[in-house]
mmCIF file of C-alpha atoms in Angstrom:
data_model
loop_
_atom_site.group_PDB
_atom_site.id
_atom_site.type_symbol
_atom_site.label_atom_id
_atom_site.label_comp_id
_atom_site.label_asym_id
_atom_site.label_seq_id
_atom_site.Cartn_x
_atom_site.Cartn_y
_atom_site.Cartn_z
ATOM 1 C CA UNK A 1 -26.152 18.660 -5.450
ATOM 2 C CA UNK A 2 -29.017 17.457 -3.286
ATOM 3 C CA UNK A 3 -32.459 17.396 -4.901
ATOM 4 C CA UNK A 4 -35.025 18.531 -2.374
ATOM 5 C CA UNK A 5 -37.998 16.550 -3.697
ATOM 6 C CA UNK A 6 -38.027 12.840 -4.539
ATOM 7 C CA UNK A 7 -37.099 12.298 -8.175
ATOM 8 C CA UNK A 8 -40.305 10.389 -8.938
ATOM 9 C CA UNK A 9 -42.247 13.591 -8.319
ATOM 10 C CA UNK A 10 -40.284 15.210 -11.153
ATOM 11 C CA UNK A 11 -41.116 12.740 -13.893
ATOM 12 C CA UNK A 12 -44.217 14.377 -15.377
ATOM 13 C CA UNK A 13 -43.381 15.877 -18.757
ATOM 14 C CA UNK A 14 -46.825 17.392 -19.392
ATOM 15 C CA UNK A 15 -47.621 21.105 -19.663
ATOM 16 C CA UNK A 16 -44.336 21.971 -21.351
ATOM 17 C CA UNK A 17 -44.467 25.138 -23.442
ATOM 18 C CA UNK A 18 -43.712 25.205 -27.163
ATOM 19 C CA UNK A 19 -40.055 25.217 -28.229
ATOM 20 C CA UNK A 20 -40.722 26.845 -31.608
ATOM 21 C CA UNK A 21 -40.093 30.443 -30.544
ATOM 22 C CA UNK A 22 -37.390 29.949 -27.926
ATOM 23 C CA UNK A 23 -34.467 32.423 -28.078
ATOM 24 C CA UNK A 24 -31.987 29.587 -27.601
ATOM 25 C CA UNK A 25 -31.257 26.056 -28.800
ATOM 26 C CA UNK A 26 -33.504 23.542 -27.039
ATOM 27 C CA UNK A 27 -31.479 20.631 -25.675
ATOM 28 C CA UNK A 28 -32.441 16.957 -25.471
ATOM 29 C CA UNK A 29 -30.080 14.142 -24.407
ATOM 30 C CA UNK A 30 -28.018 12.573 -27.218
ATOM 31 C CA UNK A 31 -25.720 9.542 -27.587
ATOM 32 C CA UNK A 32 -23.536 8.720 -24.568
ATOM 33 C CA UNK A 33 -20.133 7.099 -25.128
ATOM 34 C CA UNK A 34 -18.779 4.163 -23.075
ATOM 35 C CA UNK A 35 -17.473 4.703 -19.540
ATOM 36 C CA UNK A 36 -13.854 5.857 -19.413
ATOM 37 C CA UNK A 37 -11.381 3.868 -17.346
ATOM 38 C CA UNK A 38 -9.381 5.024 -14.342
ATOM 39 C CA UNK A 39 -5.922 3.523 -13.652
ATOM 40 C CA UNK A 40 -5.905 1.014 -10.813
ATOM 41 C CA UNK A 41 -3.364 2.923 -8.725
ATOM 42 C CA UNK A 42 -5.660 5.937 -8.264
ATOM 43 C CA UNK A 43 -7.509 6.031 -4.946
ATOM 44 C CA UNK A 44 -11.250 5.590 -5.325
ATOM 45 C CA UNK A 45 -14.126 6.633 -3.047
ATOM 46 C CA UNK A 46 -15.689 3.761 -1.113
ATOM 47 C CA UNK A 47 -18.911 3.901 -3.160
ATOM 48 C CA UNK A 48 -16.968 3.030 -6.315
ATOM 49 C CA UNK A 49 -15.384 -0.015 -4.693
ATOM 50 C CA UNK A 50 -18.578 -1.253 -3.006
ATOM 51 C CA UNK A 51 -21.190 -0.049 -5.479
ATOM 52 C CA UNK A 52 -23.202 1.221 -2.507
ATOM 53 C CA UNK A 53 -23.995 4.768 -1.415
ATOM 54 C CA UNK A 54 -23.845 5.071 2.395
ATOM 55 C CA UNK A 55 -26.995 6.469 4.058
ATOM 56 C CA UNK A 56 -26.893 10.219 4.505
ATOM 57 C CA UNK A 57 -25.567 11.209 7.920
ATOM 58 C CA UNK A 58 -27.667 13.485 10.111
ATOM 59 C CA UNK A 59 -24.488 14.933 11.607
ATOM 60 C CA UNK A 60 -21.982 17.453 10.292
ATOM 61 C CA UNK A 61 -18.517 16.011 9.631
ATOM 62 C CA UNK A 62 -16.422 18.792 11.162
ATOM 63 C CA UNK A 63 -12.938 19.141 9.679
ATOM 64 C CA UNK A 64 -9.833 19.553 11.793
ATOM 65 C CA UNK A 65 -6.986 21.817 10.658
ATOM 66 C CA UNK A 66 -5.122 19.044 8.823
ATOM 67 C CA UNK A 67 -8.378 18.066 7.115
ATOM 68 C CA UNK A 68 -8.944 21.671 6.035
ATOM 69 C CA UNK A 69 -5.545 21.712 4.369
ATOM 70 C CA UNK A 70 -6.441 18.557 2.437
ATOM 71 C CA UNK A 71 -9.803 20.073 1.528
ATOM 72 C CA UNK A 72 -8.251 23.295 0.275
ATOM 73 C CA UNK A 73 -5.786 21.318 -1.821
ATOM 74 C CA UNK A 74 -8.413 19.182 -3.563
ATOM 75 C CA UNK A 75 -10.608 22.229 -4.213
ATOM 76 C CA UNK A 76 -7.699 24.080 -5.826
ATOM 77 C CA UNK A 77 -6.918 20.968 -7.858
ATOM 78 C CA UNK A 78 -10.532 20.672 -9.009
ATOM 79 C CA UNK A 79 -10.497 24.301 -10.121
ATOM 80 C CA UNK A 80 -7.279 23.733 -12.061
ATOM 81 C CA UNK A 81 -8.833 20.749 -13.845
ATOM 82 C CA UNK A 82 -12.050 22.654 -14.571
ATOM 83 C CA UNK A 83 -10.077 25.547 -16.054
ATOM 84 C CA UNK A 84 -8.389 23.169 -18.504
ATOM 85 C CA UNK A 85 -11.793 21.998 -19.721
ATOM 86 C CA UNK A 86 -13.115 25.554 -19.881
ATOM 87 C CA UNK A 87 -10.333 26.487 -22.298
ATOM 88 C CA UNK A 88 -11.754 23.916 -24.740
ATOM 89 C CA UNK A 89 -15.324 25.254 -24.759
ATOM 90 C CA UNK A 90 -16.366 26.582 -28.179
ATOM 91 C CA UNK A 91 -18.945 26.121 -30.899
ATOM 92 C CA UNK A 92 -18.781 22.625 -32.414
ATOM 93 C CA UNK A 93 -17.210 20.879 -29.417
ATOM 94 C CA UNK A 94 -19.239 18.032 -27.912
ATOM 95 C CA UNK A 95 -19.892 17.774 -24.200
ATOM 96 C CA UNK A 96 -18.485 14.239 -24.456
ATOM 97 C CA UNK A 97 -15.172 15.786 -25.500
ATOM 98 C CA UNK A 98 -15.316 18.067 -22.450
ATOM 99 C CA UNK A 99 -15.801 14.952 -20.326
ATOM 100 C CA UNK A 100 -12.752 13.386 -21.989
ATOM 101 C CA UNK A 101 -10.634 16.465 -21.209
ATOM 102 C CA UNK A 102 -11.825 16.501 -17.594
ATOM 103 C CA UNK A 103 -11.241 12.769 -17.205
ATOM 104 C CA UNK A 104 -7.747 12.687 -18.687
ATOM 105 C CA UNK A 105 -6.639 15.801 -16.818
ATOM 106 C CA UNK A 106 -8.022 14.471 -13.543
ATOM 107 C CA UNK A 107 -6.226 11.128 -13.725
ATOM 108 C CA UNK A 108 -3.024 12.893 -14.783
ATOM 109 C CA UNK A 109 -3.052 14.395 -11.266
ATOM 110 C CA UNK A 110 -3.757 10.970 -9.741
ATOM 111 C CA UNK A 111 -7.209 12.170 -8.706
ATOM 112 C CA UNK A 112 -10.525 10.379 -9.197
ATOM 113 C CA UNK A 113 -13.556 12.114 -10.817
ATOM 114 C CA UNK A 114 -16.119 11.778 -8.034
ATOM 115 C CA UNK A 115 -19.236 11.523 -10.204
ATOM 116 C CA UNK A 116 -17.925 8.530 -12.168
ATOM 117 C CA UNK A 117 -19.954 5.478 -11.043
ATOM 118 C CA UNK A 118 -21.638 7.434 -8.249
ATOM 119 C CA UNK A 119 -25.035 5.708 -8.243
ATOM 120 C CA UNK A 120 -24.059 4.376 -11.690
ATOM 121 C CA UNK A 121 -23.542 7.860 -13.172
ATOM 122 C CA UNK A 122 -21.510 7.111 -16.330
ATOM 123 C CA UNK A 123 -19.285 10.187 -16.715
ATOM 124 C CA UNK A 124 -16.595 12.241 -14.967
ATOM 125 C CA UNK A 125 -18.452 15.561 -15.076
ATOM 126 C CA UNK A 126 -21.966 16.984 -15.446
ATOM 127 C CA UNK A 127 -22.578 19.298 -18.417
ATOM 128 C CA UNK A 128 -25.914 21.114 -18.336
ATOM 129 C CA UNK A 129 -26.839 23.230 -21.355
ATOM 130 C CA UNK A 130 -29.652 25.806 -21.673
ATOM 131 C CA UNK A 131 -32.896 24.146 -20.471
ATOM 132 C CA UNK A 132 -31.056 21.348 -18.606
ATOM 133 C CA UNK A 133 -31.215 22.300 -14.930
ATOM 134 C CA UNK A 134 -28.456 20.022 -13.630
ATOM 135 C CA UNK A 135 -26.862 16.553 -13.861
ATOM 136 C CA UNK A 136 -26.659 16.639 -17.644
ATOM 137 C CA UNK A 137 -24.730 13.617 -18.937
ATOM 138 C CA UNK A 138 -21.998 14.540 -21.464
ATOM 139 C CA UNK A 139 -22.944 13.222 -24.887
ATOM 140 C CA UNK A 140 -22.552 13.628 -28.639
ATOM 141 C CA UNK A 141 -24.413 16.956 -28.915
ATOM 142 C CA UNK A 142 -22.192 19.742 -30.246
ATOM 143 C CA UNK A 143 -22.202 23.102 -28.510
ATOM 144 C CA UNK A 144 -23.960 25.738 -30.607
ATOM 145 C CA UNK A 145 -23.664 29.491 -30.912
ATOM 146 C CA UNK A 146 -25.723 31.072 -28.131
ATOM 147 C CA UNK A 147 -25.573 28.123 -25.718
ATOM 148 C CA UNK A 148 -25.135 28.529 -21.975
ATOM 149 C CA UNK A 149 -23.310 25.573 -20.409
ATOM 150 C CA UNK A 150 -22.661 24.668 -16.802
ATOM 151 C CA UNK A 151 -19.707 22.387 -16.152
ATOM 152 C CA UNK A 152 -20.012 20.738 -12.737
ATOM 153 C CA UNK A 153 -16.957 18.789 -11.575
ATOM 154 C CA UNK A 154 -15.795 17.124 -8.377
ATOM 155 C CA UNK A 155 -12.322 15.683 -7.764
ATOM 156 C CA UNK A 156 -11.488 13.079 -5.122
ATOM 157 C CA UNK A 157 -7.923 13.156 -3.843
ATOM 158 C CA UNK A 158 -6.284 11.840 -0.679
ATOM 159 C CA UNK A 159 -9.664 10.993 0.846
ATOM 160 C CA UNK A 160 -11.459 14.320 0.208
ATOM 161 C CA UNK A 161 -13.891 15.630 -2.415
ATOM 162 C CA UNK A 162 -13.562 19.100 -3.976
ATOM 163 C CA UNK A 163 -16.819 20.116 -5.682
ATOM 164 C CA UNK A 164 -17.271 23.154 -7.930
ATOM 165 C CA UNK A 165 -18.833 24.358 -11.148
ATOM 166 C CA UNK A 166 -18.906 27.337 -13.469
ATOM 167 C CA UNK A 167 -21.260 28.489 -16.207
ATOM 168 C CA UNK A 168 -19.981 29.696 -19.573
ATOM 169 C CA UNK A 169 -21.425 31.513 -22.592
ATOM 170 C CA UNK A 170 -20.727 29.939 -25.986
ATOM 171 C CA UNK A 171 -20.421 32.419 -28.829
ATOM 172 C CA UNK A 172 -23.123 35.072 -29.104
ATOM 173 C CA UNK A 173 -25.506 34.653 -26.180
ATOM 174 C CA UNK A 174 -28.474 37.033 -26.103
ATOM 175 C CA UNK A 175 -28.718 39.834 -23.549
ATOM 176 C CA UNK A 176 -31.129 38.009 -21.233
ATOM 177 C CA UNK A 177 -28.934 34.919 -21.217
ATOM 178 C CA UNK A 178 -25.815 36.893 -20.342
ATOM 179 C CA UNK A 179 -27.699 38.750 -17.618
ATOM 180 C CA UNK A 180 -28.846 35.411 -16.188
ATOM 181 C CA UNK A 181 -25.237 34.207 -15.976
ATOM 182 C CA UNK A 182 -24.050 37.457 -14.399
ATOM 183 C CA UNK A 183 -26.837 37.480 -11.819
ATOM 184 C CA UNK A 184 -26.217 33.833 -10.865
ATOM 185 C CA UNK A 185 -22.535 34.618 -10.315
ATOM 186 C CA UNK A 186 -23.483 37.636 -8.195
ATOM 187 C CA UNK A 187 -25.877 35.464 -6.157
ATOM 188 C CA UNK A 188 -23.087 33.009 -5.390
ATOM 189 C CA UNK A 189 -20.465 35.647 -4.648
ATOM 190 C CA UNK A 190 -22.674 37.715 -2.340
ATOM 191 C CA UNK A 191 -23.800 34.575 -0.504
ATOM 192 C CA UNK A 192 -20.158 33.682 0.155
ATOM 193 C CA UNK A 193 -19.641 37.050 1.864
ATOM 194 C CA UNK A 194 -22.290 36.039 4.416
ATOM 195 C CA UNK A 195 -20.286 33.006 5.528
ATOM 196 C CA UNK A 196 -18.369 32.967 8.788
ATOM 197 C CA UNK A 197 -18.401 31.461 12.286
ATOM 198 C CA UNK A 198 -21.744 31.846 14.088
ATOM 199 C CA UNK A 199 -23.554 33.312 11.054
ATOM 200 C CA UNK A 200 -26.976 31.890 10.233
ATOM 201 C CA UNK A 201 -27.062 29.424 7.343
ATOM 202 C CA UNK A 202 -30.335 31.080 6.298
ATOM 203 C CA UNK A 203 -28.383 34.203 5.341
ATOM 204 C CA UNK A 204 -27.120 32.283 2.286
ATOM 205 C CA UNK A 205 -30.564 31.641 0.828
ATOM 206 C CA UNK A 206 -31.985 34.991 1.881
ATOM 207 C CA UNK A 207 -29.125 36.805 0.163
ATOM 208 C CA UNK A 208 -29.456 34.750 -3.029
ATOM 209 C CA UNK A 209 -33.226 35.339 -3.115
ATOM 210 C CA UNK A 210 -32.782 39.076 -2.735
ATOM 211 C CA UNK A 211 -30.207 39.355 -5.529
ATOM 212 C CA UNK A 212 -32.101 37.113 -7.961
ATOM 213 C CA UNK A 213 -35.552 38.628 -7.424
ATOM 214 C CA UNK A 214 -34.211 42.171 -7.744
ATOM 215 C CA UNK A 215 -33.073 41.250 -11.273
ATOM 216 C CA UNK A 216 -36.344 39.545 -12.216
ATOM 217 C CA UNK A 217 -35.121 35.954 -11.899
ATOM 218 C CA UNK A 218 -36.218 33.062 -9.694
ATOM 219 C CA UNK A 219 -34.279 30.786 -7.327
ATOM 220 C CA UNK A 220 -35.255 27.147 -7.771
ATOM 221 C CA UNK A 221 -36.196 25.734 -4.341
ATOM 222 C CA UNK A 222 -35.766 22.165 -5.569
ATOM 223 C CA UNK A 223 -31.978 21.958 -5.282
ATOM 224 C CA UNK A 224 -29.851 22.243 -2.170
ATOM 225 C CA UNK A 225 -26.217 22.781 -1.380
ATOM 226 C CA UNK A 226 -24.645 20.239 0.945
ATOM 227 C CA UNK A 227 -21.809 19.448 3.263
ATOM 228 C CA UNK A 228 -18.714 17.951 1.650
ATOM 229 C CA UNK A 229 -15.333 16.605 2.674
ATOM 230 C CA UNK A 230 -14.612 12.947 3.296
ATOM 231 C CA UNK A 231 -18.172 12.321 2.059
ATOM 232 C CA UNK A 232 -19.376 13.527 -1.338
ATOM 233 C CA UNK A 233 -22.702 14.632 0.196
ATOM 234 C CA UNK A 234 -23.414 15.184 3.890
ATOM 235 C CA UNK A 235 -24.794 17.757 6.327
ATOM 236 C CA UNK A 236 -25.483 20.634 6.522
ATOM 237 C CA UNK A 237 -28.169 21.179 3.891
ATOM 238 C CA UNK A 238 -27.941 24.621 2.290
ATOM 239 C CA UNK A 239 -31.187 26.241 1.162
ATOM 240 C CA UNK A 240 -30.722 28.728 -1.672
ATOM 241 C CA UNK A 241 -34.191 30.264 -1.496
ATOM 242 C CA UNK A 242 -35.474 32.555 1.250
ATOM 243 C CA UNK A 243 -35.790 30.561 4.486
ATOM 244 C CA UNK A 244 -35.765 30.730 8.271
ATOM 245 C CA UNK A 245 -33.194 28.028 9.052
ATOM 246 C CA UNK A 246 -31.886 28.655 12.579
ATOM 247 C CA UNK A 247 -28.722 26.536 12.241
ATOM 248 C CA UNK A 248 -25.496 28.517 12.487
ATOM 249 C CA UNK A 249 -22.167 28.090 10.734
ATOM 250 C CA UNK A 250 -19.419 26.630 12.901
ATOM 251 C CA UNK A 251 -15.650 26.315 12.490
ATOM 252 C CA UNK A 252 -14.821 23.082 10.665
ATOM 253 C CA UNK A 253 -17.922 23.072 8.480
ATOM 254 C CA UNK A 254 -17.379 22.629 4.761
ATOM 255 C CA UNK A 255 -20.303 23.012 2.359
ATOM 256 C CA UNK A 256 -21.301 23.998 -1.163
ATOM 257 C CA UNK A 257 -23.293 27.036 -2.236
ATOM 258 C CA UNK A 258 -24.803 26.159 -5.619
ATOM 259 C CA UNK A 259 -27.936 28.151 -6.479
ATOM 260 C CA UNK A 260 -29.964 27.346 -9.585
ATOM 261 C CA UNK A 261 -31.209 30.668 -10.984
ATOM 262 C CA UNK A 262 -34.078 30.371 -13.480
ATOM 263 C CA UNK A 263 -35.707 32.744 -15.973
ATOM 264 C CA UNK A 264 -39.135 32.084 -14.419
ATOM 265 C CA UNK A 265 -41.165 29.894 -12.047
ATOM 266 C CA UNK A 266 -40.576 26.311 -13.071
ATOM 267 C CA UNK A 267 -40.821 22.660 -12.098
ATOM 268 C CA UNK A 268 -38.049 20.237 -13.004
ATOM 269 C CA UNK A 269 -38.510 16.756 -14.390
ATOM 270 C CA UNK A 270 -36.115 13.840 -14.760
ATOM 271 C CA UNK A 271 -35.351 12.534 -18.236
ATOM 272 C CA UNK A 272 -35.524 8.828 -19.027
ATOM 273 C CA UNK A 273 -31.787 8.475 -18.337
ATOM 274 C CA UNK A 274 -32.676 8.954 -14.633
ATOM 275 C CA UNK A 275 -30.118 11.738 -14.216
ATOM 276 C CA UNK A 276 -30.747 14.709 -16.514
ATOM 277 C CA UNK A 277 -32.962 17.279 -14.758
ATOM 278 C CA UNK A 278 -34.773 19.464 -17.293
ATOM 279 C CA UNK A 279 -36.930 22.573 -17.159
ATOM 280 C CA UNK A 280 -40.608 21.682 -17.519
ATOM 281 C CA UNK A 281 -41.429 25.074 -19.013
ATOM 282 C CA UNK A 282 -38.320 25.324 -21.203
ATOM 283 C CA UNK A 283 -36.688 28.112 -19.240
ATOM 284 C CA UNK A 284 -32.945 28.607 -19.244
ATOM 285 C CA UNK A 285 -31.177 28.537 -15.937
ATOM 286 C CA UNK A 286 -27.738 28.910 -14.457
ATOM 287 C CA UNK A 287 -26.090 26.779 -11.786
ATOM 288 C CA UNK A 288 -23.125 28.496 -10.163
ATOM 289 C CA UNK A 289 -20.756 27.491 -7.344
#
């Protein structure tokens, strides 16, 4: 996920509202376990081997038919791996355990977990719970009754990245929380129906905005979808809020639609771990793609 604004603008933690009366369990980062190893025979992205992230390209990396087949395969594989982890989600399970399941399942398919060592990120998946907006690092915190968790996973296989996530309710989530999850899923699904050759990219964000606002929720403008394929992140940028982008979709484009739907107007901030993006006003949110 691209972050629209520079991270150093997100670091202010002031003006947060009280957590005493929240209808959910407030989350703060906990203990992170050591980095898990990947067998040497598994193909790695270039940034893992070099330790460097290439500068973002201003051009779209259009996929040819053979590339599309590879892309479809890795996306289906990523979904299969995510589904294995989803089957383990329940009260009492740590997000670190979910990372272990993702990691071991991924390498069993000879795939590499794309987030691992991407800009020194220490885990194979992002797990964002309740007031964590995105990029939550799996840790020792146990899932609790009423939690909402997003599991965001990308697999790298045969030179291509397949990026997806899903949000899940743990135990007895309150009515507003369940509605938030349902609306976020509807935002994503209706946005997908707007995709096709020569359609405006702005239709994605305009559709998401319409669905979310009709239900009383807000689309965070701070996070963008992005092109994906041979590169983990590339053009085009996908705005999830209402916009007037004049760029059109073209055959061979491959991109993510990943709206962050929030309970109210909010500003994110980055935790001290330099990755975990949290709600400044303690709202819950749902990331879905």
